[in-house]
Short mmCIF file of N, CA and C in Angstrom, two decimals:
data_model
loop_
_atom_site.label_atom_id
_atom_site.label_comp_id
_atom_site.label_asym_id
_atom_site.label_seq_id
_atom_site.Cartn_x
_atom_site.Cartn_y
_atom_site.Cartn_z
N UNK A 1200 89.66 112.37 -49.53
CA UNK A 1200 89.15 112.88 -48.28
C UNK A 1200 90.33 113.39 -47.47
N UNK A 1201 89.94 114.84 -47.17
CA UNK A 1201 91.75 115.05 -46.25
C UNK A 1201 90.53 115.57 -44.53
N UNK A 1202 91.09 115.39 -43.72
CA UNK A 1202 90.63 115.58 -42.67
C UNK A 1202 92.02 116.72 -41.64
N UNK A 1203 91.85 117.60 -41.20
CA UNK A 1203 92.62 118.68 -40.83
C UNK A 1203 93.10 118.18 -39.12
N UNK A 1204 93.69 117.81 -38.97
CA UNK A 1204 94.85 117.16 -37.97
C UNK A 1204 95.92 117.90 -37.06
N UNK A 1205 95.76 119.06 -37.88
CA UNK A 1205 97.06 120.35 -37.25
C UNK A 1205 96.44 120.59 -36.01
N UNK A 1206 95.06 120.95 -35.35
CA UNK A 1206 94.15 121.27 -34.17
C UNK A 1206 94.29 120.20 -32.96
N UNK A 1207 95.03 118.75 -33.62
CA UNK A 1207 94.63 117.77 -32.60
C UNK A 1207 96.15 117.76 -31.65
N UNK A 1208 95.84 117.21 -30.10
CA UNK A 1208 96.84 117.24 -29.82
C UNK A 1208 97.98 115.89 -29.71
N UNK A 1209 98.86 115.49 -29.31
CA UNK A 1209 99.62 114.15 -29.49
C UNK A 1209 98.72 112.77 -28.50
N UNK A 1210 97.84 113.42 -27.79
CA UNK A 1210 96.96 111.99 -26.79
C UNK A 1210 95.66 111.94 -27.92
N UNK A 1211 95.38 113.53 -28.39
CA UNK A 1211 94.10 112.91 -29.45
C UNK A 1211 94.51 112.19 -30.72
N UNK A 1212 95.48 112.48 -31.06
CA UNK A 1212 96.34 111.80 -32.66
C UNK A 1212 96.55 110.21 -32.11
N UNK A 1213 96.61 110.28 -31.09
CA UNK A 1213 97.17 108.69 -30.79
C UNK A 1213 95.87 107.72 -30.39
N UNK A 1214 94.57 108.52 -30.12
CA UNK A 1214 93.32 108.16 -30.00
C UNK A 1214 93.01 107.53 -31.70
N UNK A 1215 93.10 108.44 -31.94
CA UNK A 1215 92.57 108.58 -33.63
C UNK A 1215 93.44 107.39 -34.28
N UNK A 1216 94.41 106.98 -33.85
CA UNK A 1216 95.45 106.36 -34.80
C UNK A 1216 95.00 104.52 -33.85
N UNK A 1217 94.72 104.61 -32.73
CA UNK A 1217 94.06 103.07 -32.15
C UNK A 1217 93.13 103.18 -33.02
N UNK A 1218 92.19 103.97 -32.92
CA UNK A 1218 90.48 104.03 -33.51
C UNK A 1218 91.02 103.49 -35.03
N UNK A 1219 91.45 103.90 -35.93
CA UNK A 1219 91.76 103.61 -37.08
C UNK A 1219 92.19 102.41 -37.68
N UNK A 1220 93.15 102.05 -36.66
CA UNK A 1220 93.70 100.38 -36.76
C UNK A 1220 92.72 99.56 -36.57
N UNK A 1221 91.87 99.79 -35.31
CA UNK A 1221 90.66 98.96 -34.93
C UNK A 1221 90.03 99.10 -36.54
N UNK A 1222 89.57 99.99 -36.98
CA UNK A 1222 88.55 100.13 -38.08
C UNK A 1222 88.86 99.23 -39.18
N UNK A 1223 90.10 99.46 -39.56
CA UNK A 1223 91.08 98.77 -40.80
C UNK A 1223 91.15 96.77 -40.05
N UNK A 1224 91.32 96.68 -39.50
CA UNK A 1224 91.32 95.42 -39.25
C UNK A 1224 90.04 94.58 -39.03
N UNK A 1225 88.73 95.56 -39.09
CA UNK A 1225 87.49 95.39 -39.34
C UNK A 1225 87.46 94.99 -40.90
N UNK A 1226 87.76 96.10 -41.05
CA UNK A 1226 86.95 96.36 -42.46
C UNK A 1226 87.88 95.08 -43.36
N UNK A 1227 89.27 95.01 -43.08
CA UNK A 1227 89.93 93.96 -43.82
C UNK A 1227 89.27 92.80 -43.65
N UNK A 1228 88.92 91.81 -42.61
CA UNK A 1228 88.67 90.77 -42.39
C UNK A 1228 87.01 90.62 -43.06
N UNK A 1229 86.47 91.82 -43.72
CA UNK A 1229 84.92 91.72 -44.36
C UNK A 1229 84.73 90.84 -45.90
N UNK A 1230 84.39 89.85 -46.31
CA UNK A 1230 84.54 89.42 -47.52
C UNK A 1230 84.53 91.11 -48.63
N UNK A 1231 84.73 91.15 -49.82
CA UNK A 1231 84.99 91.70 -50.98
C UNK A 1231 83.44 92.27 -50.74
N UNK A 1232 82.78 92.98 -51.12
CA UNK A 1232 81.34 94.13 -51.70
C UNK A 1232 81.12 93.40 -52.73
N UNK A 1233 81.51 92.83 -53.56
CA UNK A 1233 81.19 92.29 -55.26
C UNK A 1233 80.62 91.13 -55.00
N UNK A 1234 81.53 90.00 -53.65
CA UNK A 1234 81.03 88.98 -53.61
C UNK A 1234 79.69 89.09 -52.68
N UNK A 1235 79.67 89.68 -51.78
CA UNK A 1235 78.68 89.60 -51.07
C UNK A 1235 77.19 90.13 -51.68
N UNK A 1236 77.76 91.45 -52.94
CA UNK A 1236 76.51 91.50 -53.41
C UNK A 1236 75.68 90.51 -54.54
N UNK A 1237 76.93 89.87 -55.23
CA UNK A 1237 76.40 88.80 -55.68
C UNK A 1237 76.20 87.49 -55.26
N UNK A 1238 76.38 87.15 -53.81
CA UNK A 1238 75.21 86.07 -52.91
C UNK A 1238 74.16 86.56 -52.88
N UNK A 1239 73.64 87.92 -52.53
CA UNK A 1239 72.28 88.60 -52.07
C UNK A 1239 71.60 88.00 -53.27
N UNK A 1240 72.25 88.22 -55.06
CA UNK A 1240 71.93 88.52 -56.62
C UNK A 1240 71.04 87.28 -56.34
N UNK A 1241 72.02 86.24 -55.93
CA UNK A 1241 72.26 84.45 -56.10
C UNK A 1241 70.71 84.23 -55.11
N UNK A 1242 70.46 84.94 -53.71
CA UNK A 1242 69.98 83.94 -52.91
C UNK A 1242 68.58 84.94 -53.67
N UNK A 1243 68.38 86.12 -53.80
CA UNK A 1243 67.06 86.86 -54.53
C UNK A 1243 66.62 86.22 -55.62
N UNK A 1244 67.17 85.89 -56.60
CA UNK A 1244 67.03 84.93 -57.33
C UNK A 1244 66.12 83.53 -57.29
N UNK A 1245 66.97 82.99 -56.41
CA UNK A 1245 67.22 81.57 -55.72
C UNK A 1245 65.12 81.72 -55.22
N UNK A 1246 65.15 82.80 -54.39
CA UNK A 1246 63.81 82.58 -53.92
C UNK A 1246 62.81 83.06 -54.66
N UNK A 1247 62.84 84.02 -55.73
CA UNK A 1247 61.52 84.87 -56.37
C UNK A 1247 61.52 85.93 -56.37
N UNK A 1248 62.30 86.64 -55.70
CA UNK A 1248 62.31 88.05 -55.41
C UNK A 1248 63.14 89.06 -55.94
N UNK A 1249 62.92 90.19 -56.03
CA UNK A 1249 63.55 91.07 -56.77
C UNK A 1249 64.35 92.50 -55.92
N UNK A 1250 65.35 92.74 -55.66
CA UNK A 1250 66.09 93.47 -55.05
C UNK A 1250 64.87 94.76 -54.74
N UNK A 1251 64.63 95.30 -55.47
CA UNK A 1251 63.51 96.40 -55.43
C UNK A 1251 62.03 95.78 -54.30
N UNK A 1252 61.46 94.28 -54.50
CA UNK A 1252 60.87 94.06 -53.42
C UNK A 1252 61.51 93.90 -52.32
N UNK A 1253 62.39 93.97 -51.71
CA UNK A 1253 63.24 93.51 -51.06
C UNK A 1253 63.62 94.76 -49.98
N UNK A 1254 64.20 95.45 -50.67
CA UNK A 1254 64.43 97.04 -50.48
C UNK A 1254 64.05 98.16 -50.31
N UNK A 1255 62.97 98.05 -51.66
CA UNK A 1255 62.03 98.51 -52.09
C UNK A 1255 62.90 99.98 -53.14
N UNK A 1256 62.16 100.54 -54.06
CA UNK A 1256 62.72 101.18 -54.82
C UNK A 1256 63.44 102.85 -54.68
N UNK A 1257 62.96 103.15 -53.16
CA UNK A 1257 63.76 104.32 -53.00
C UNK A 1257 65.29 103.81 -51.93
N UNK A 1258 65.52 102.59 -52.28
CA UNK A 1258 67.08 102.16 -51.68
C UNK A 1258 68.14 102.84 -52.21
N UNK A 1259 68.94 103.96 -51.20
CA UNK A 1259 69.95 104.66 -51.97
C UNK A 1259 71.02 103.82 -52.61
N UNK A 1260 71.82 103.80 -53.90
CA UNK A 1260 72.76 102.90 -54.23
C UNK A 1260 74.23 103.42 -53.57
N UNK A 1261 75.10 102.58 -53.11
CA UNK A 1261 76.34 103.43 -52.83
C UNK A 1261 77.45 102.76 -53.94
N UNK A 1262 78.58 103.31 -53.82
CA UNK A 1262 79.93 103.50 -53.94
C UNK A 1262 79.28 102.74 -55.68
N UNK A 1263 80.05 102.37 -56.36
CA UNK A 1263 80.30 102.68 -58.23
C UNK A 1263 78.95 102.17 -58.68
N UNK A 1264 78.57 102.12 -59.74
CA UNK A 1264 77.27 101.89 -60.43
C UNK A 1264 77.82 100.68 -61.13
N UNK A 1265 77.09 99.80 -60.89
CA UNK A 1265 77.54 97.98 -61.74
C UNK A 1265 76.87 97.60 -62.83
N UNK A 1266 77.28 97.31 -63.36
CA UNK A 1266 76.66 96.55 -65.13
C UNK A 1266 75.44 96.14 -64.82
N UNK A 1267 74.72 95.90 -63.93
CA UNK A 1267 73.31 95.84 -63.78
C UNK A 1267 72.63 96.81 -63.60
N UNK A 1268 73.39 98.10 -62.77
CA UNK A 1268 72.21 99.26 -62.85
C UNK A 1268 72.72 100.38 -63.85
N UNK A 1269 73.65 100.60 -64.71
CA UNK A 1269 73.89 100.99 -65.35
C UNK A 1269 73.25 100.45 -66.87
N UNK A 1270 72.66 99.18 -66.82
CA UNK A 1270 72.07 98.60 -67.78
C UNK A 1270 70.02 98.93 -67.71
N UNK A 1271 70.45 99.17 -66.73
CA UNK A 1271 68.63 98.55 -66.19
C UNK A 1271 68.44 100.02 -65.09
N UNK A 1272 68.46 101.21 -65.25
CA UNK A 1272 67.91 102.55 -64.71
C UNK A 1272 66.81 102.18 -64.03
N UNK A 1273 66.44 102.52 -62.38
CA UNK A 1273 65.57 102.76 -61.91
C UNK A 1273 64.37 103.19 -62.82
N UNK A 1274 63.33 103.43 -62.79
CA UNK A 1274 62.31 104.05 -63.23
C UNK A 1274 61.71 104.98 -62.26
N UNK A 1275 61.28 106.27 -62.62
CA UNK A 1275 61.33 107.38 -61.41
C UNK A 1275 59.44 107.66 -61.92
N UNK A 1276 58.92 108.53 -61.35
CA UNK A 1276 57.75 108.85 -61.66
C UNK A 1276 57.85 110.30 -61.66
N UNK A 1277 57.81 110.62 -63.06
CA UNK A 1277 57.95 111.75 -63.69
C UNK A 1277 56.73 113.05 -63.98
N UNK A 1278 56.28 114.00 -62.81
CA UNK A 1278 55.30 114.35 -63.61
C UNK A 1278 55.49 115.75 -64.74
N UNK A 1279 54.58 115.27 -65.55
CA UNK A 1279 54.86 116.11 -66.99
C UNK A 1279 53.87 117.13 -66.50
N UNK A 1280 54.56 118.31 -66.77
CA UNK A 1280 54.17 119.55 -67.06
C UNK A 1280 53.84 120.62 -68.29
N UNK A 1281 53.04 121.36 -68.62
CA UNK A 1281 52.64 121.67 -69.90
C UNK A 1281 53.48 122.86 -70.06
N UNK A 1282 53.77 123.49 -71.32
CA UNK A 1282 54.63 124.40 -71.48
C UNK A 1282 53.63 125.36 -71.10
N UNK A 1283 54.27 126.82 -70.60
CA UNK A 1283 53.24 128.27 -69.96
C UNK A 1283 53.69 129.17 -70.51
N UNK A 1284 52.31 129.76 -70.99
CA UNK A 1284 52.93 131.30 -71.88
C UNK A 1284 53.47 132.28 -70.88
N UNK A 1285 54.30 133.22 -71.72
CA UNK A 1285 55.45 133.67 -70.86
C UNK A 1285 54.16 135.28 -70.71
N UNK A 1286 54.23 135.86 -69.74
CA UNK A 1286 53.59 136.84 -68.93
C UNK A 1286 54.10 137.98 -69.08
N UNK A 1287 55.56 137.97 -68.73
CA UNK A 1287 56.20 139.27 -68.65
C UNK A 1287 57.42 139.35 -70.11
N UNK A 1288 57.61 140.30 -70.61
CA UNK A 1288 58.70 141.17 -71.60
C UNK A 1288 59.48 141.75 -71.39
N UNK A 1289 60.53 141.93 -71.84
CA UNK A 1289 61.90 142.76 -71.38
C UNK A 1289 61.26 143.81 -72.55
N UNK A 1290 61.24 145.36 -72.29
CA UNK A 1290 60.79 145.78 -73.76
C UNK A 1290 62.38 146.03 -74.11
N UNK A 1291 63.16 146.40 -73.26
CA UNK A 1291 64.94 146.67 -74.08
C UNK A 1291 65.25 145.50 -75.21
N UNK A 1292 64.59 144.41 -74.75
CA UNK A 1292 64.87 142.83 -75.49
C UNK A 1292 63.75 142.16 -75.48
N UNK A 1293 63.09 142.55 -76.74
CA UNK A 1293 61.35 141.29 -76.73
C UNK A 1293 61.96 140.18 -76.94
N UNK A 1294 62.86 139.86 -77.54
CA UNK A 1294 63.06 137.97 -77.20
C UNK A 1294 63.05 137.77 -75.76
N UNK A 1295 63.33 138.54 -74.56
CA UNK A 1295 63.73 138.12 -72.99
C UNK A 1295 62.00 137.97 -72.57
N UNK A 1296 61.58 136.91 -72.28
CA UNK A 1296 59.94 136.73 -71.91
C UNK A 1296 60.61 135.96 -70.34
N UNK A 1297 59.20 135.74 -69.76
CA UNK A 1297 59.60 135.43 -67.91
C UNK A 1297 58.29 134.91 -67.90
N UNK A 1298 57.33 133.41 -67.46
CA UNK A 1298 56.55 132.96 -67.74
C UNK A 1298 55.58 133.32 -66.21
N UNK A 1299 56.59 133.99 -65.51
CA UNK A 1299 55.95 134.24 -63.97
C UNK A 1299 56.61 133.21 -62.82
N UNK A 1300 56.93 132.04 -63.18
CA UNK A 1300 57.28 131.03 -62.36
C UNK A 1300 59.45 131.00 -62.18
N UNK A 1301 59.25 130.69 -61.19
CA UNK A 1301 60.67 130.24 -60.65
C UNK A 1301 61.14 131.85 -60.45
N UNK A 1302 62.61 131.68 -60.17
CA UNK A 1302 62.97 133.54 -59.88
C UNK A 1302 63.05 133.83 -60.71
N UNK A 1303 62.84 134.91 -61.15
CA UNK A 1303 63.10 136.39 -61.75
C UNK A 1303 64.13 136.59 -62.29
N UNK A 1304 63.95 135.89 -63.92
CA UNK A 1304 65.34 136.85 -64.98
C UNK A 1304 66.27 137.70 -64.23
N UNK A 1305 67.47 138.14 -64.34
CA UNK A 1305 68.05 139.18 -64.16
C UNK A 1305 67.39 140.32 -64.26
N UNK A 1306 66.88 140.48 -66.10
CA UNK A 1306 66.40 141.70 -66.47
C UNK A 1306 65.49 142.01 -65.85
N UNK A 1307 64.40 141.56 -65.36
CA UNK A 1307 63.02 141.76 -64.63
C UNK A 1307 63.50 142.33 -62.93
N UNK A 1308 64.45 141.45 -62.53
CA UNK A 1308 65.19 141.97 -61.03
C UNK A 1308 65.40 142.96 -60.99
N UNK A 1309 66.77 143.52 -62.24
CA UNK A 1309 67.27 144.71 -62.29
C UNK A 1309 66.52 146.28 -62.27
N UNK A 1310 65.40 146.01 -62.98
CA UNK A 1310 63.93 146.94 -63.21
C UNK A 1310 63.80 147.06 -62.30
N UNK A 1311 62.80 145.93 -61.42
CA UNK A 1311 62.03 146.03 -59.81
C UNK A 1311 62.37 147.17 -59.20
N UNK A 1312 64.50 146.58 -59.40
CA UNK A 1312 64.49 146.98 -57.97
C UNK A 1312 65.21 148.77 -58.48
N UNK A 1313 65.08 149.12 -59.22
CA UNK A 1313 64.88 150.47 -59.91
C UNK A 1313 63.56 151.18 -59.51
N UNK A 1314 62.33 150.27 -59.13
CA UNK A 1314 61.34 151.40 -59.27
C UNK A 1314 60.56 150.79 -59.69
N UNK A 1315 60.50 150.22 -60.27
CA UNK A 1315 59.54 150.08 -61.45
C UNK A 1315 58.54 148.12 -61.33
N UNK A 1316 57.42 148.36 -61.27
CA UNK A 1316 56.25 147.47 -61.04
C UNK A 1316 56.40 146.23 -61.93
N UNK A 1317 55.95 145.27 -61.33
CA UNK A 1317 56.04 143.85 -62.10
C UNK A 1317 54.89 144.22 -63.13
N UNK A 1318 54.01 144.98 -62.59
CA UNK A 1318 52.89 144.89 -63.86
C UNK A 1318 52.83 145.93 -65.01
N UNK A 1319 54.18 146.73 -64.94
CA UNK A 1319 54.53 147.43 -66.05
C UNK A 1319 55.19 146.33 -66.98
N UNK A 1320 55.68 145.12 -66.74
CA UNK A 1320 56.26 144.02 -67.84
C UNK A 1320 55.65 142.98 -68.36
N UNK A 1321 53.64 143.35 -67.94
CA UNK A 1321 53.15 142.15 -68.48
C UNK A 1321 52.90 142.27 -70.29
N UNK A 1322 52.22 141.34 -70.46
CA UNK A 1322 52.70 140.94 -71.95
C UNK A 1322 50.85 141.39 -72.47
N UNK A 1323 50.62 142.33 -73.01
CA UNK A 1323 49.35 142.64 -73.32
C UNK A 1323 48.69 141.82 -74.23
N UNK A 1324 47.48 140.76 -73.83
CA UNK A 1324 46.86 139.95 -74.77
C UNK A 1324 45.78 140.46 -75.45
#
């Protein structure tokens, strides 16, 4: 993280540099992240409960991924979509098909914006 310092002047640098010490002498005196998350492990445990009831399952994770969630992946709810026949043709390139959805191939862009109609590239069934 670099933060740009050249703009500040010698009363704001000296603001910034109390503020900082204050922070650091916070943050030092905080037990370790490892231990504290494994009291939470210990007392969730301890009662029945499961971090996810607790939290509940859209809890963002921060800073490294630990041998427990790297072992054990959230589960997301995935919805499946069916494959869609493709609509439009490049005729320069019949392998280049465009199913209608999301933006617009290059090749199909490049046409348009030449002149030329989306419904001159449909795919005749």
């Amino acid at each position: 993280m670099s933060i740009d310092l050249s703009g500040l002047s010698a009363k704001e640098l000296g603001t910034l540099i109390k503020n900082a010490k204050k922070r650091q002498t916070v943050v030092a005196k905080r037990p370790a992240i490892t231990k504290v998350r494994a009291q939470l492990n210990k007392l969730l445990k301890s009662s029945g409960y499961t971090a996810e009831e607790v939290f509940g399952e859209a809890a963002p994770a921060r800073g490294r991924a630990t041998k427990a969630t790297k072992a054990a992946p959230a589960k997301k709810a995935v919805r499946k979509l069916g494959k869609v026949a493709p609509k439009y043709r490049n005729p320069a390139n019949p392998k280049e098909t465009w199913t209608g959805r999301g933006k617009q191939p290059r090749w199909l862009a490049a046409h348009t914006t030449k002149g030329k109609k989306l419904e001159d590239f449909l795919i005749k069934k």
